Amino acid sequence: MKIKSDEITSIIRQEIEQYSGKLEISEVGHVVEVGDGIARVYGLSKAMAGELIEFQGATGSVMGQVMNLELDTVGCVLYGESSSIREGDTARATGNLLEVPVGPELLGRVVDALGNPIDGGPALNTKHRQKVDIVAPGIAARQPVTEPLQFGIKAVDSMVPVGRGQRELVIGDRKTGKTAVCIDAIINQRQFWGTPEAVVCIYVAVGQKDSTVAGVVETLRKNGALEYTIIVAAGAACAAPLQYVAPYSGCAMGEYFMWQGKTPEGQAGSVPKHVLIVYDDLSKQAVAYRELSLLLRRPPGREAYPGDVFYLHSRLLERATKLSKDNGGGSITALPIIETQEGDVSAYIPTNVISITDGQIYLQPELFSAGIRPAINVGISVSRVGGNAQIKAMKEVAGSLRLDLAAYRELEAFAQLGTELDTASKRQLDRGARMVELLKQGQYKPFDVIDQCLSIFSASRGYLDDVPVPQVSKFEEGLLNYFRTQKAELRAKLVKAKSFKGIEDEFKAAVASYKAGFRG
């Protein structure tokens, strides 16, 4: 067959036009040392701090991240199985920073520190990814915290109120109910789900037993809270690098929602823009970071922690904020948990995190053992946002509650000496004992804020003073039921006004009427 020259020319021209040669230049180094989740690599002279590095191991590739930039080598943490990597293996710089999948597809799922599902469910088909470690929004991008974030816990919402965009530390010894307080706060957000005030919740478990995390997931499922919650788990069996990075991954997932308020003009944001993140707990993250730092041969400072362990937590918690209206008004509220040893809040990590946060809820082992649960010590617990994060009705009834309870504690200690007390002191003791009983609350049973106001109103106005202490909870239960049924119209007035102003006398008469018919 004879082929004409013009046909040959056209075929060659077509091939040339279709050719798109791209030259790929990548920096490649070699592993000098590997072990305990750490690798040292020689030859990556242009690697950035925080850059992702791809290691070619015997069983496949493993991702790592640059943490140390030294004279001849770079120190990397490994986010995978390090046993497959050997000395001499190649490591390639990717030019990228660590990212995780984000979006509403993660709601109701349990994922690892890198955003991979570990709950046995289907694969995640997220449309967006977000950088794990970013700079927090500046002051100009923020606004003051004014919206309440209701915990559903009487002792918290009345005396240590938390607002949307606040960072409130939950601190105490082991087994004092720190996680339970935070899980209650997550469960209480169920009432807002499906409304413009909806809150997405993220629970980050660092260094917890897998059985503990499974228990939290089951509790949230039973209480209908899993549908708006993301669980990020880096358990005790996980490598230190994954425990270190898990809180940042959880925060990145939350930031996607926080910025949803800033939607294009004319569009309504259908994705929630308020987020609640629980970091359980940052003590274990600090221990994981200390392990990494010492393996990377950074010099230890106070209590063998590296000097930048403060920066570890501050750059995480600074990302919790209430955005300005120009930025959509979204928020991230952070509840970091810190475990103390024998109540020592002056240790290194507790003092670090106390100085970063906007207040703390201190749970005391002695109160917990005495059956006062949640075991909140009102003397040490504080919220630096205060009344700005409360509705008017709560401010009106709980204004002096902290001082009254603190005075009661002092008077109680004095009375134990056997000293005879005057009538006013006895009355104060009696009211304090009933208030303490009223503030007790069962686990995973959050109260509506209006019900809390009614309970505290009845106690602060003296209606419980002659009710026997063992009957206080029964009185409260009956009173709240009375306001939901026979006095539903009056309760609706309080729901609408969110203040007792102008209707206080009606409530006094209603409580007195209920009390007259109360039988313990």
Short mmCIF file of C-alpha atoms in Angstrom, two decimals, residues 116-392:
data_model
loop_
_atom_site.label_atom_id
_atom_site.label_comp_id
_atom_site.label_asym_id
_atom_site.label_seq_id
_atom_site.Cartn_x
_atom_site.Cartn_y
_atom_site.Cartn_z
CA ASN A 116 -10.50 8.50 57.35
CA PRO A 117 -13.70 6.73 58.50
CA ILE A 118 -13.15 4.05 61.17
CA ASP A 119 -16.79 3.27 62.05
CA GLY A 120 -17.29 0.58 59.40
CA GLY A 121 -19.57 2.86 57.37
CA PRO A 122 -19.34 3.82 53.69
CA ALA A 123 -16.43 5.82 52.27
CA LEU A 124 -16.56 9.61 52.69
CA ASN A 125 -17.24 11.48 49.45
CA THR A 126 -16.50 15.00 50.65
CA LYS A 127 -16.30 17.89 48.21
CA HIS A 128 -13.89 19.98 50.29
CA ARG A 129 -10.58 19.61 52.09
CA GLN A 130 -9.08 22.05 54.56
CA LYS A 131 -5.58 22.69 55.91
CA VAL A 132 -5.09 21.28 59.39
CA ASP A 133 -2.84 23.98 60.85
CA ILE A 134 -3.72 27.56 59.95
CA VAL A 135 -3.38 30.99 61.53
CA ALA A 136 -6.38 31.99 63.69
CA PRO A 137 -8.61 34.91 62.54
CA GLY A 138 -7.31 38.31 63.65
CA ILE A 139 -9.03 40.65 66.10
CA ALA A 140 -10.64 42.68 63.29
CA ALA A 141 -12.40 39.52 62.04
CA ARG A 142 -14.01 38.86 65.44
CA GLN A 143 -16.75 40.28 67.64
CA PRO A 144 -17.48 40.04 71.40
CA VAL A 145 -19.16 36.89 72.72
CA THR A 146 -22.83 37.64 73.48
CA GLU A 147 -24.89 34.57 72.49
CA PRO A 148 -25.34 31.89 75.17
CA LEU A 149 -24.30 28.31 74.49
CA GLN A 150 -26.61 26.40 76.81
CA PHE A 151 -25.08 23.36 78.54
CA GLY A 152 -28.41 22.24 80.01
CA ILE A 153 -26.62 21.96 83.38
CA LYS A 154 -28.09 24.22 86.06
CA ALA A 155 -24.79 24.78 87.89
CA VAL A 156 -23.00 25.80 84.66
CA ASP A 157 -25.67 27.91 82.95
CA SER A 158 -26.41 29.83 86.16
CA MET A 159 -22.92 30.38 87.62
CA VAL A 160 -20.31 29.67 84.90
CA PRO A 161 -22.15 30.61 81.69
CA VAL A 162 -20.47 29.85 78.37
CA GLY A 163 -21.10 31.86 75.19
CA ARG A 164 -20.78 30.93 71.52
CA GLY A 165 -17.18 31.61 70.56
CA GLN A 166 -15.78 31.17 74.08
CA ARG A 167 -12.99 28.83 75.27
CA GLU A 168 -13.98 27.29 78.59
CA LEU A 169 -11.57 24.86 80.24
CA VAL A 170 -13.01 21.78 81.98
CA ILE A 171 -10.44 20.73 84.55
CA GLY A 172 -10.25 18.21 87.37
CA ASP A 173 -8.81 14.92 88.54
CA ARG A 174 -9.44 11.60 86.84
CA LYS A 175 -13.00 10.24 87.17
CA THR A 176 -14.68 13.46 88.34
CA GLY A 177 -17.16 13.78 85.46
CA LYS A 178 -15.28 16.07 83.04
CA THR A 179 -16.34 14.18 79.92
CA ALA A 180 -19.92 13.82 81.25
CA VAL A 181 -20.28 17.63 81.53
CA CYS A 182 -19.15 18.07 77.91
CA ILE A 183 -21.35 15.23 76.59
CA ASP A 184 -24.33 16.86 78.36
CA ALA A 185 -23.52 20.09 76.49
CA ILE A 186 -23.49 18.18 73.17
CA ILE A 187 -26.80 16.41 73.93
CA ASN A 188 -28.39 19.75 74.89
CA GLN A 189 -27.75 21.14 71.40
CA ARG A 190 -30.39 18.72 70.05
CA GLN A 191 -33.10 21.33 70.76
CA PHE A 192 -31.49 23.75 68.25
CA TRP A 193 -30.89 21.23 65.44
CA GLY A 194 -32.82 22.16 62.31
CA THR A 195 -33.10 25.84 63.34
CA PRO A 196 -30.93 28.83 62.33
CA GLU A 197 -29.23 28.51 65.73
CA ALA A 198 -28.14 24.89 65.09
CA VAL A 199 -24.78 23.84 66.52
CA VAL A 200 -22.51 21.22 64.94
CA CYS A 201 -20.62 19.31 67.65
CA ILE A 202 -17.17 17.75 67.31
CA TYR A 203 -15.80 15.38 69.95
CA VAL A 204 -12.03 14.85 69.70
CA ALA A 205 -10.83 11.85 71.73
CA VAL A 206 -7.06 11.92 72.34
CA GLY A 207 -5.38 9.01 74.09
CA GLN A 208 -8.70 7.48 75.25
CA LYS A 209 -9.39 3.76 75.35
CA ASP A 210 -11.31 2.56 72.30
CA SER A 211 -14.02 1.17 74.62
CA THR A 212 -14.45 4.64 76.17
CA VAL A 213 -14.85 6.26 72.74
CA ALA A 214 -17.34 3.53 71.74
CA GLY A 215 -19.31 4.30 74.92
CA VAL A 216 -19.45 8.01 74.04
CA VAL A 217 -20.65 7.20 70.50
CA GLU A 218 -23.37 4.92 71.88
CA THR A 219 -24.48 7.56 74.43
CA LEU A 220 -24.78 10.18 71.68
CA ARG A 221 -26.70 7.74 69.48
CA LYS A 222 -29.15 6.86 72.28
CA ASN A 223 -29.82 10.52 72.97
CA GLY A 224 -30.30 11.48 69.31
CA ALA A 225 -27.15 13.62 69.23
CA LEU A 226 -25.00 11.63 66.80
CA GLU A 227 -26.66 13.10 63.68
CA TYR A 228 -25.07 16.51 64.32
CA THR A 229 -21.78 15.26 65.82
CA ILE A 230 -18.40 14.31 64.35
CA ILE A 231 -16.18 12.00 66.42
CA VAL A 232 -12.43 12.34 65.78
CA ALA A 233 -10.65 9.46 67.53
CA ALA A 234 -6.91 9.07 68.13
CA GLY A 235 -7.00 6.37 70.79
CA ALA A 236 -4.38 5.25 73.29
CA ALA A 237 -3.22 2.60 70.80
CA CYS A 238 -2.55 5.22 68.10
CA ALA A 239 0.94 6.53 67.42
CA ALA A 240 1.99 9.79 69.11
CA PRO A 241 1.92 11.80 65.82
CA LEU A 242 -1.78 10.98 65.34
CA GLN A 243 -2.60 11.93 68.95
CA TYR A 244 -0.71 15.18 68.43
CA VAL A 245 -2.52 16.16 65.21
CA ALA A 246 -6.08 14.99 66.09
CA PRO A 247 -7.23 18.25 67.83
CA TYR A 248 -6.05 20.34 64.85
CA SER A 249 -7.92 18.05 62.46
CA GLY A 250 -11.11 18.41 64.53
CA CYS A 251 -10.68 22.19 64.56
CA ALA A 252 -10.23 22.28 60.75
CA MET A 253 -13.48 20.31 60.36
CA GLY A 254 -15.21 22.86 62.61
CA GLU A 255 -13.82 25.86 60.73
CA TYR A 256 -15.54 24.71 57.54
CA PHE A 257 -18.90 25.15 59.30
CA MET A 258 -17.91 28.38 61.08
CA TRP A 259 -17.28 30.15 57.77
CA GLN A 260 -20.62 28.98 56.29
CA GLY A 261 -22.22 32.19 57.58
CA LYS A 262 -20.32 34.10 54.93
CA THR A 263 -22.34 32.78 51.99
CA PRO A 264 -22.49 34.49 48.56
CA GLU A 265 -24.87 37.44 48.33
CA GLY A 266 -28.50 36.43 47.98
CA GLN A 267 -28.00 32.87 49.18
CA ALA A 268 -29.19 31.54 52.50
CA GLY A 269 -26.70 29.42 54.44
CA SER A 270 -28.34 26.02 54.82
CA VAL A 271 -25.30 24.56 56.64
CA PRO A 272 -24.99 25.40 60.37
CA LYS A 273 -22.42 28.05 61.21
CA HIS A 274 -22.03 27.45 64.96
CA VAL A 275 -19.69 24.75 66.27
CA LEU A 276 -18.94 23.22 69.67
CA ILE A 277 -15.63 21.32 69.94
CA VAL A 278 -14.66 19.13 72.90
CA TYR A 279 -10.95 18.28 73.17
CA ASP A 280 -10.77 15.21 75.43
CA ASP A 281 -8.11 15.67 76.58
CA LEU A 282 -5.26 18.09 75.93
CA SER A 283 -3.10 16.65 78.74
CA LYS A 284 -2.63 13.54 76.61
CA GLN A 285 -1.94 15.64 73.52
CA ALA A 286 0.80 17.46 75.44
CA VAL A 287 2.31 14.11 76.49
CA ALA A 288 2.25 12.92 72.85
CA TYR A 289 3.91 16.16 71.74
CA ARG A 290 6.55 15.81 74.46
CA GLU A 291 7.30 12.30 73.17
CA LEU A 292 7.72 13.59 69.60
CA SER A 293 9.84 16.52 70.70
CA LEU A 294 12.20 14.45 72.80
CA LEU A 295 12.60 11.90 69.98
CA LEU A 296 13.41 14.82 67.66
CA ARG A 297 16.01 15.85 70.27
CA ARG A 298 14.48 19.20 71.13
CA PRO A 299 15.74 20.43 74.51
CA PRO A 300 13.24 19.83 77.33
CA GLY A 301 12.23 22.73 79.55
CA ARG A 302 10.03 22.83 82.62
CA GLU A 303 8.83 19.38 83.80
CA ALA A 304 10.58 17.85 80.75
CA TYR A 305 8.13 19.49 78.32
CA PRO A 306 9.60 21.36 75.31
CA GLY A 307 9.59 25.14 75.46
CA ASP A 308 6.93 25.51 72.75
CA VAL A 309 4.26 23.34 74.41
CA PHE A 310 2.40 26.57 75.28
CA TYR A 311 2.33 27.42 71.57
CA LEU A 312 0.95 23.92 70.89
CA HIS A 313 -2.27 24.70 72.78
CA SER A 314 -2.48 28.45 72.19
CA ARG A 315 -2.48 28.17 68.39
CA LEU A 316 -5.22 25.54 68.68
CA LEU A 317 -7.49 27.39 71.11
CA GLU A 318 -7.03 30.80 69.44
CA ARG A 319 -8.96 29.37 66.49
CA ALA A 320 -12.10 29.27 68.67
CA THR A 321 -13.85 32.58 68.06
CA LYS A 322 -17.04 34.47 67.28
CA LEU A 323 -16.67 35.93 63.81
CA SER A 324 -17.79 39.48 63.02
CA LYS A 325 -21.05 40.11 61.16
CA ASP A 326 -19.09 40.96 58.00
CA ASN A 327 -17.62 37.45 58.17
CA GLY A 328 -21.01 35.81 58.69
CA GLY A 329 -21.17 35.73 62.50
CA GLY A 330 -20.24 32.03 62.78
CA SER A 331 -18.55 30.68 65.89
CA ILE A 332 -16.42 27.90 67.34
CA THR A 333 -16.80 27.25 71.06
CA ALA A 334 -13.98 25.17 72.52
CA LEU A 335 -14.20 22.98 75.64
CA PRO A 336 -10.65 21.73 76.27
CA ILE A 337 -10.39 19.11 79.01
CA ILE A 338 -7.30 18.94 81.24
CA GLU A 339 -6.66 16.21 83.78
CA THR A 340 -4.95 17.25 87.03
CA GLN A 341 -2.97 15.10 89.45
CA GLU A 342 -4.27 15.28 93.04
CA GLY A 343 -6.05 18.55 92.29
CA ASP A 344 -2.81 20.37 91.39
CA VAL A 345 -4.06 23.19 89.13
CA SER A 346 -0.69 24.95 89.46
CA ALA A 347 1.15 22.27 87.44
CA TYR A 348 2.72 23.25 84.10
CA ILE A 349 0.08 22.17 81.55
CA PRO A 350 -2.98 23.24 83.68
CA THR A 351 -1.54 26.74 84.23
CA ASN A 352 -0.69 27.00 80.51
CA VAL A 353 -4.24 26.21 79.40
CA ILE A 354 -5.88 28.29 82.18
CA SER A 355 -3.95 31.31 80.86
CA ILE A 356 -5.12 30.67 77.29
CA THR A 357 -8.85 30.09 77.98
CA ASP A 358 -11.69 32.44 78.98
CA GLY A 359 -12.48 30.68 82.25
CA GLN A 360 -12.59 27.21 83.76
CA ILE A 361 -15.04 24.72 85.24
CA TYR A 362 -13.20 23.00 88.09
CA LEU A 363 -14.56 19.63 89.15
CA GLN A 364 -13.57 18.65 92.69
CA PRO A 365 -13.05 15.00 93.72
CA GLU A 366 -14.34 15.62 97.29
CA LEU A 367 -17.65 17.01 96.01
CA PHE A 368 -17.94 14.13 93.53
CA SER A 369 -17.38 11.58 96.33
CA ALA A 370 -19.98 13.37 98.49
CA GLY A 371 -22.61 12.81 95.77
CA ILE A 372 -22.74 16.46 94.61
CA ARG A 373 -22.77 15.98 90.84
CA PRO A 374 -21.78 17.76 88.68
CA ALA A 375 -18.99 18.33 91.25
CA ILE A 376 -18.37 21.97 90.33
CA ASN A 377 -16.31 24.02 92.78
CA VAL A 378 -17.90 27.48 92.52
CA GLY A 379 -14.95 29.14 94.26
CA ILE A 380 -12.38 28.27 91.57
CA SER A 381 -14.72 27.96 88.57
CA VAL A 382 -15.19 31.17 86.60
CA SER A 383 -16.37 32.45 83.23
CA ARG A 384 -14.69 35.60 81.93
CA VAL A 385 -17.67 36.26 79.66
CA GLY A 386 -20.16 36.07 82.55
CA GLY A 387 -23.63 37.60 82.23
CA ASN A 388 -23.08 38.43 78.55
CA ALA A 389 -23.66 34.73 77.88
CA GLN A 390 -26.97 34.52 79.79
CA ILE A 391 -30.57 35.33 78.99
CA LYS A 392 -32.10 38.13 81.11
#
